Coordinates of C-alpha atoms in Angstrom, one line a residue:
M1335 CA 15.6 -12.2 2.4
Y1336 CA 16.1 -15.1 4.8
R1337 CA 16.7 -18.5 3.3
D1338 CA 13.9 -19.9 5.4
H1339 CA 11.4 -17.5 3.7
L1340 CA 11.8 -19.3 0.4
K1341 CA 9.0 -21.6 1.5
Y1342 CA 6.4 -18.9 0.9
L1343 CA 7.5 -18.2 -2.7
I1344 CA 6.7 -19.9 -6.0
C1345 CA 7.3 -19.0 -9.7
P1346 CA 4.7 -16.5 -10.8
S1347 CA 4.8 -17.8 -14.3
C1348 CA 4.2 -21.5 -13.8
S1349 CA 3.7 -21.9 -10.0
G1350 CA 6.9 -24.1 -9.9
E1351 CA 9.2 -24.5 -7.0
L1352 CA 12.0 -22.0 -6.6
T1353 CA 15.6 -22.7 -5.6
L1354 CA 17.9 -20.1 -4.1
R1355 CA 21.2 -19.4 -5.9
S1356 CA 23.9 -17.2 -4.4
E1357 CA 27.6 -17.6 -3.9
H1358 CA 27.0 -16.9 -0.2
V1359 CA 24.0 -19.2 0.4
P1360 CA 26.0 -22.0 2.2
E1361 CA 27.6 -19.5 4.6
V1362 CA 24.9 -17.0 5.6
E1363 CA 21.3 -17.1 6.7
F1364 CA 20.3 -13.8 5.1
V1365 CA 20.8 -13.2 1.3
E1366 CA 21.4 -9.7 0.0
E1367 CA 22.1 -10.6 -3.6
G1368 CA 21.4 -13.7 -5.6
S1369 CA 18.6 -15.2 -7.6
L1370 CA 15.5 -17.4 -7.3
D1371 CA 15.4 -20.0 -10.1
C1372 CA 12.3 -22.0 -11.1
V1373 CA 12.9 -25.8 -11.3
S1374 CA 10.1 -26.2 -13.8
C1375 CA 10.2 -23.3 -16.4
R1376 CA 13.8 -22.3 -15.7
A1377 CA 12.8 -18.6 -15.2
S1378 CA 15.1 -16.7 -12.9
F1379 CA 14.3 -13.8 -10.6
P1380 CA 16.9 -11.6 -9.0
I1381 CA 17.3 -10.8 -5.3
V1382 CA 18.5 -7.2 -5.3
R1383 CA 19.3 -5.3 -2.0
G1384 CA 17.7 -8.1 0.0
V1385 CA 14.4 -8.1 -1.9
P1386 CA 13.3 -10.8 -4.4
R1387 CA 12.2 -9.0 -7.6
F1388 CA 9.5 -10.7 -9.7
V1389 CA 8.7 -7.6 -11.9
N1390 CA 10.7 -4.9 -13.7
M1391 CA 11.8 -2.3 -11.2
S1392 CA 10.2 0.4 -13.4
N1393 CA 6.5 0.1 -14.1
Y1394 CA 3.1 1.9 -13.9
A1395 CA 3.5 2.2 -10.1
D1396 CA 6.7 4.4 -10.5
S1397 CA 4.9 7.4 -9.1
F1398 CA 4.3 5.5 -5.8
G1399 CA 7.8 4.2 -5.8
W1400 CA 9.1 7.8 -6.0
E1401 CA 6.5 9.0 -3.4
W1402 CA 7.3 6.3 -0.8
T1403 CA 11.0 6.4 -1.1
T1404 CA 10.9 10.2 -0.8
H1405 CA 8.6 10.1 2.2
A1406 CA 9.6 6.7 3.5
K1407 CA 8.6 7.3 7.1
T1408 CA 6.2 10.3 6.9
Q1409 CA 3.2 8.2 7.9
Y1410 CA 4.9 5.8 10.4
D1411 CA 3.7 6.1 13.9
S1412 CA 7.2 5.7 15.1
Y1413 CA 8.1 8.9 13.2
T1414 CA 5.0 11.0 14.0
G1415 CA 4.8 10.0 17.7
T1416 CA 1.1 9.3 17.2
T1417 CA -1.2 6.2 16.8
I1418 CA -2.7 7.2 13.5
S1419 CA -1.6 4.2 11.5
E1420 CA -2.1 1.8 14.4
E1421 CA -5.7 3.0 14.8
R1422 CA -6.5 2.6 11.2
F1423 CA -4.8 -0.8 10.9
F1424 CA -6.6 -2.4 13.9
G1425 CA -9.7 -0.4 13.4
E1426 CA -10.2 -1.5 9.8
T1427 CA -9.2 -5.1 10.3
Q1428 CA -10.6 -5.7 13.8
W1429 CA -7.8 -8.2 14.1
P1430 CA -6.2 -9.2 17.5
R1431 CA -3.0 -7.5 18.4
D1432 CA -1.3 -10.9 19.0
L1433 CA -1.1 -13.0 15.9
T1434 CA 1.9 -15.1 16.9
G1435 CA 2.0 -18.3 14.9
E1436 CA -0.1 -16.9 12.0
T1437 CA 0.9 -15.8 8.5
L1438 CA -0.2 -12.5 7.1
L1439 CA 0.0 -11.2 3.5
E1440 CA 0.1 -7.5 3.0
V1441 CA -0.7 -6.6 -0.7
G1442 CA 0.5 -3.1 -1.7
C1443 CA 2.8 -2.3 1.3
G1444 CA 4.3 0.9 0.0
S1445 CA 7.1 2.1 2.3
G1446 CA 5.8 0.0 5.2
R1447 CA 3.4 2.2 7.1
F1448 CA 1.1 -0.7 7.9
T1449 CA 4.0 -3.3 7.9
E1450 CA 5.1 -1.6 11.1
Q1451 CA 1.8 -2.5 12.6
A1452 CA 1.6 -6.0 11.1
V1453 CA 5.0 -7.2 12.3
S1454 CA 4.2 -5.9 15.8
T1455 CA 1.5 -8.6 16.1
G1456 CA 4.2 -11.3 15.9
A1457 CA 2.7 -12.8 12.7
M1458 CA 5.0 -13.9 9.9
V1459 CA 4.3 -11.0 7.5
V1460 CA 4.9 -11.2 3.7
S1461 CA 4.7 -7.6 2.2
L1462 CA 4.3 -7.2 -1.5
D1463 CA 4.4 -4.1 -3.6
Y1464 CA 4.7 -3.5 -7.4
S1465 CA 7.0 -0.4 -7.0
I1466 CA 10.5 0.3 -5.7
A1467 CA 8.8 1.5 -2.5
V1468 CA 9.8 -2.0 -1.3
D1469 CA 13.3 -0.6 -0.8
A1470 CA 12.0 1.9 1.7
N1471 CA 10.1 -0.8 3.5
Y1472 CA 13.1 -3.1 3.5
A1473 CA 15.2 -0.3 5.1
S1474 CA 12.8 -0.4 8.1
H1475 CA 11.7 -4.1 8.3
G1476 CA 13.9 -6.1 5.9
R1477 CA 16.0 -7.6 8.6
L1478 CA 13.2 -8.8 10.9
K1479 CA 12.8 -12.5 11.0
N1480 CA 9.0 -12.2 10.7
S1481 CA 9.1 -10.0 7.6
L1482 CA 9.6 -10.9 4.0
I1483 CA 9.4 -8.0 1.5
V1484 CA 8.8 -8.9 -2.1
Q1485 CA 8.5 -6.7 -5.3
G1486 CA 5.8 -8.4 -7.3
D1487 CA 2.6 -8.0 -9.3
L1488 CA -0.6 -8.5 -7.5
Y1489 CA -2.1 -10.0 -10.6
A1490 CA 0.5 -12.7 -10.6
M1491 CA 1.8 -13.0 -7.0
P1492 CA 4.8 -15.3 -6.5
L1493 CA 3.1 -16.8 -3.4
K1494 CA 1.7 -20.2 -2.6
P1495 CA -2.1 -20.3 -2.6
E1496 CA -4.0 -21.0 0.6
S1497 CA -0.9 -20.3 2.7
F1498 CA -2.0 -17.2 4.7
D1499 CA -4.3 -16.8 7.7
R1500 CA -4.9 -13.2 6.9
V1501 CA -4.7 -11.0 3.8
L1502 CA -4.7 -7.2 3.9
C1503 CA -5.0 -4.8 1.0
I1504 CA -5.7 -1.2 2.0
G1505 CA -5.0 2.0 0.0
V1506 CA -4.2 -0.1 -3.1
L1507 CA -7.1 -1.4 -5.2
Q1508 CA -8.3 1.9 -6.7
H1509 CA -4.8 2.5 -8.1
T1510 CA -4.7 -0.8 -10.2
P1511 CA -5.5 -1.0 -13.9
E1512 CA -8.4 -3.5 -13.3
V1513 CA -9.8 -3.1 -9.8
E1514 CA -12.2 -6.0 -9.7
R1515 CA -9.6 -8.4 -11.2
A1516 CA -7.1 -7.2 -8.5
F1517 CA -9.7 -8.1 -5.8
V1518 CA -10.6 -11.4 -7.3
G1519 CA -7.1 -12.7 -7.0
L1520 CA -6.8 -12.1 -3.2
P1521 CA -9.0 -14.8 -1.6
R1522 CA -7.1 -17.7 -3.3
F1523 CA -4.1 -16.9 -1.0
L1524 CA -6.2 -17.4 2.2
K1525 CA -6.3 -20.7 4.1
P1526 CA -9.8 -22.0 4.7
G1527 CA -11.1 -19.9 7.5
G1528 CA -8.7 -17.1 6.7
K1529 CA -9.7 -13.4 7.0
L1530 CA -9.6 -10.8 4.2
V1531 CA -9.7 -7.1 4.6
V1532 CA -9.6 -4.5 1.8
D1533 CA -10.5 -0.9 1.3
V1534 CA -11.1 1.2 -1.8
Y1535 CA -12.0 4.8 -2.6
A1536 CA -15.8 5.4 -2.7
I1537 CA -17.9 6.9 -5.4
N1538 CA -19.8 9.7 -3.6
W1539 CA -20.8 13.4 -3.9
K1540 CA -17.3 14.4 -2.6
L1541 CA -15.8 13.5 -6.0
F1542 CA -17.4 16.7 -7.4
F1543 CA -15.2 18.8 -5.1
K1544 CA -12.0 17.0 -5.9
S1545 CA -10.5 19.2 -8.6
Y1546 CA -7.3 17.1 -8.8
Y1547 CA -9.2 14.7 -11.0
L1548 CA -9.3 17.5 -13.6
L1549 CA -5.5 18.2 -13.2
R1550 CA -4.3 14.6 -13.1
P1551 CA -4.4 13.9 -16.9
I1552 CA -1.7 16.5 -17.1
T1553 CA 0.2 16.0 -13.8
K1554 CA 0.5 12.2 -14.0
R1555 CA 2.6 12.6 -17.2
L1556 CA 5.1 15.0 -15.6
P1557 CA 8.5 13.6 -14.5
H1558 CA 8.1 12.5 -10.9
E1559 CA 11.0 14.6 -9.6
Y1560 CA 9.7 17.7 -11.3
L1561 CA 6.1 17.2 -10.1
Y1562 CA 7.3 16.6 -6.5
R1563 CA 9.5 19.7 -6.5
S1564 CA 6.6 21.8 -7.9
I1565 CA 4.2 20.5 -5.3
R1566 CA 6.6 21.0 -2.4
T1567 CA 7.2 24.6 -3.5
Y1568 CA 3.5 25.2 -4.0
V1569 CA 2.5 23.8 -0.6
N1570 CA 5.2 25.7 1.2
R1571 CA 4.1 29.0 -0.4
M1572 CA 0.4 28.4 0.2
W1573 CA 0.7 27.0 3.7
P1574 CA 0.0 30.3 5.6
L1575 CA -3.2 30.7 3.6
V1576 CA -4.1 27.0 4.0
R1577 CA -3.5 27.3 7.8
L1578 CA -5.9 30.3 7.9
I1579 CA -8.6 28.7 5.8
G1580 CA -8.3 25.4 7.7
R1581 CA -9.7 27.1 10.8
L1582 CA -13.0 27.8 9.0
P1583 CA -15.9 25.3 9.4
S1584 CA -15.5 23.9 5.9
G1585 CA -11.8 24.9 5.7
R1586 CA -10.4 21.4 4.8
L1587 CA -12.9 21.0 2.0
I1588 CA -12.0 24.4 0.6
N1589 CA -8.3 23.6 0.7
K1590 CA -8.8 20.3 -1.0
S1591 CA -11.2 21.4 -3.7
L1592 CA -9.9 24.9 -4.4
F1593 CA -6.2 24.7 -3.7
V1594 CA -5.7 20.9 -4.3
I1595 CA -3.9 20.7 -0.9
S1596 CA -4.6 17.9 1.5
D1597 CA -5.2 19.5 4.8
Y1598 CA -5.7 17.3 7.9
R1599 CA -6.0 20.1 10.4
G1600 CA -8.5 19.2 13.1
R1601 CA -8.6 15.6 11.9
L1602 CA -5.1 14.3 12.7
A1603 CA -3.2 15.2 15.9
L1604 CA -0.1 16.4 14.1
S1605 CA 2.2 19.3 14.6
D1606 CA 2.0 22.1 12.0
E1607 CA 5.2 20.9 10.4
L1608 CA 4.0 17.4 10.2
L1609 CA 0.7 18.6 8.8
K1610 CA 2.6 20.3 6.0
E1611 CA 4.7 17.2 5.4
W1612 CA 1.5 15.1 5.1
A1613 CA 0.0 17.7 2.8
I1614 CA 3.0 17.5 0.4
L1615 CA 2.8 13.7 0.4
D1616 CA -0.9 13.4 -0.1
T1617 CA -1.1 16.2 -2.7
L1618 CA 1.5 14.2 -4.6
D1619 CA -0.6 11.1 -4.0
A1620 CA -3.6 12.9 -5.5
L1621 CA -1.8 14.2 -8.6
S1622 CA 0.5 11.5 -9.7
P1623 CA -1.2 8.1 -9.9
Q1624 CA -1.7 6.5 -13.3
F1625 CA -5.0 4.9 -12.2
D1626 CA -7.6 6.1 -9.7
R1627 CA -10.9 4.2 -9.8
P1628 CA -13.4 4.6 -6.9
Q1629 CA -16.1 2.0 -6.4
S1630 CA -19.6 1.8 -5.0
L1631 CA -20.8 -0.1 -1.9
R1632 CA -23.0 -2.2 -4.2
T1633 CA -20.0 -3.2 -6.3
V1634 CA -17.7 -4.1 -3.4
T1635 CA -20.6 -6.1 -1.9
R1636 CA -20.9 -8.0 -5.1
W1637 CA -17.2 -8.8 -5.1
F1638 CA -17.3 -10.5 -1.7
R1639 CA -20.5 -12.3 -2.6
D1640 CA -19.1 -13.6 -5.9
A1641 CA -15.9 -14.7 -4.1
G1642 CA -18.0 -16.9 -1.8
L1643 CA -16.8 -15.2 1.3
T1644 CA -18.7 -15.5 4.6
E1645 CA -19.1 -13.2 7.6
V1646 CA -19.0 -10.3 5.2
E1647 CA -19.1 -6.7 6.4
I1648 CA -19.1 -3.8 3.9
F1649 CA -19.2 -0.3 5.2
T1650 CA -17.9 3.2 4.7
G1651 CA -14.7 3.6 6.6
Y1652 CA -11.5 5.7 7.0
N1653 CA -10.4 5.7 3.4
G1654 CA -13.7 5.1 1.6
I1655 CA -15.2 1.6 1.5
V1656 CA -14.0 -1.2 3.8
G1657 CA -14.7 -4.8 3.2
R1658 CA -14.1 -7.7 5.5
G1659 CA -14.8 -11.4 4.9
T1660 CA -13.8 -15.0 5.8
K1661 CA -12.9 -17.8 3.4
P1662 CA -15.3 -20.8 4.1
V1663 CA -13.7 -23.8 5.7
D1664 CA -15.7 -26.2 3.5

């Protein structure tokens, strides 16, 4: 982390001011190893491999840490040569492409798929994740002056309230232990007039066709490396059949419900090899999470209403339900 980025951080335990301690602090602008010490409660938080760590490096999000360090760049546009992530980022948020001078908080950044888009706007981007996926994100964005990557808990974020112009949380809420509580904590980090965008899996008829919900009670308990190796072998062996079925009118639904393989043929403009790579990644994503809690449109609407947000838009989007809102100025 850069020393200048300390101004965005506070102690997650008592909200006290943090000081930077490192034997190299006086000499260098960027700190790879050191600690952040609270002046109030005396808590200390390590900086490891350039990332401030406010939680244990092993936790309930371990499966995502494994997933995103193994497939660090699979969904990056710079890797696929597409605009898939760019279209989703700007399509869901409806934010300008130039956010120079603004601060943006990304909650649940994973390996940095959307960090790549966020930093491209010129905003100062603080990206937080609970898992060691932050290491993959750091490898891509950790040295950028407008990027601070933090390993922390979204229920106790080590960030100053009302310090961000925009807050983004997509692909995350459904995988938290308490989904509504996770949402409720987000608006407090917005400045008055700030914009919030979230998405969450939707409760709908398609859930009846997602057989991985039946398998997950078993698969989520398997060692991550073993599960990943098994999925990769399975997808590779089934891929010729998946490719054939994927050409049928309801082929993708058949592959997802019957074979538990995520097939984006006809939906994403990817080569066959990249389609298979995404299939391995998303099949792992379906079978490994500790938590997966879809929500209804009515529930998400109530969240935004109870939070007192204005200019609210709730609709079915790319990944389920998308919610947008603004924190009132007064």
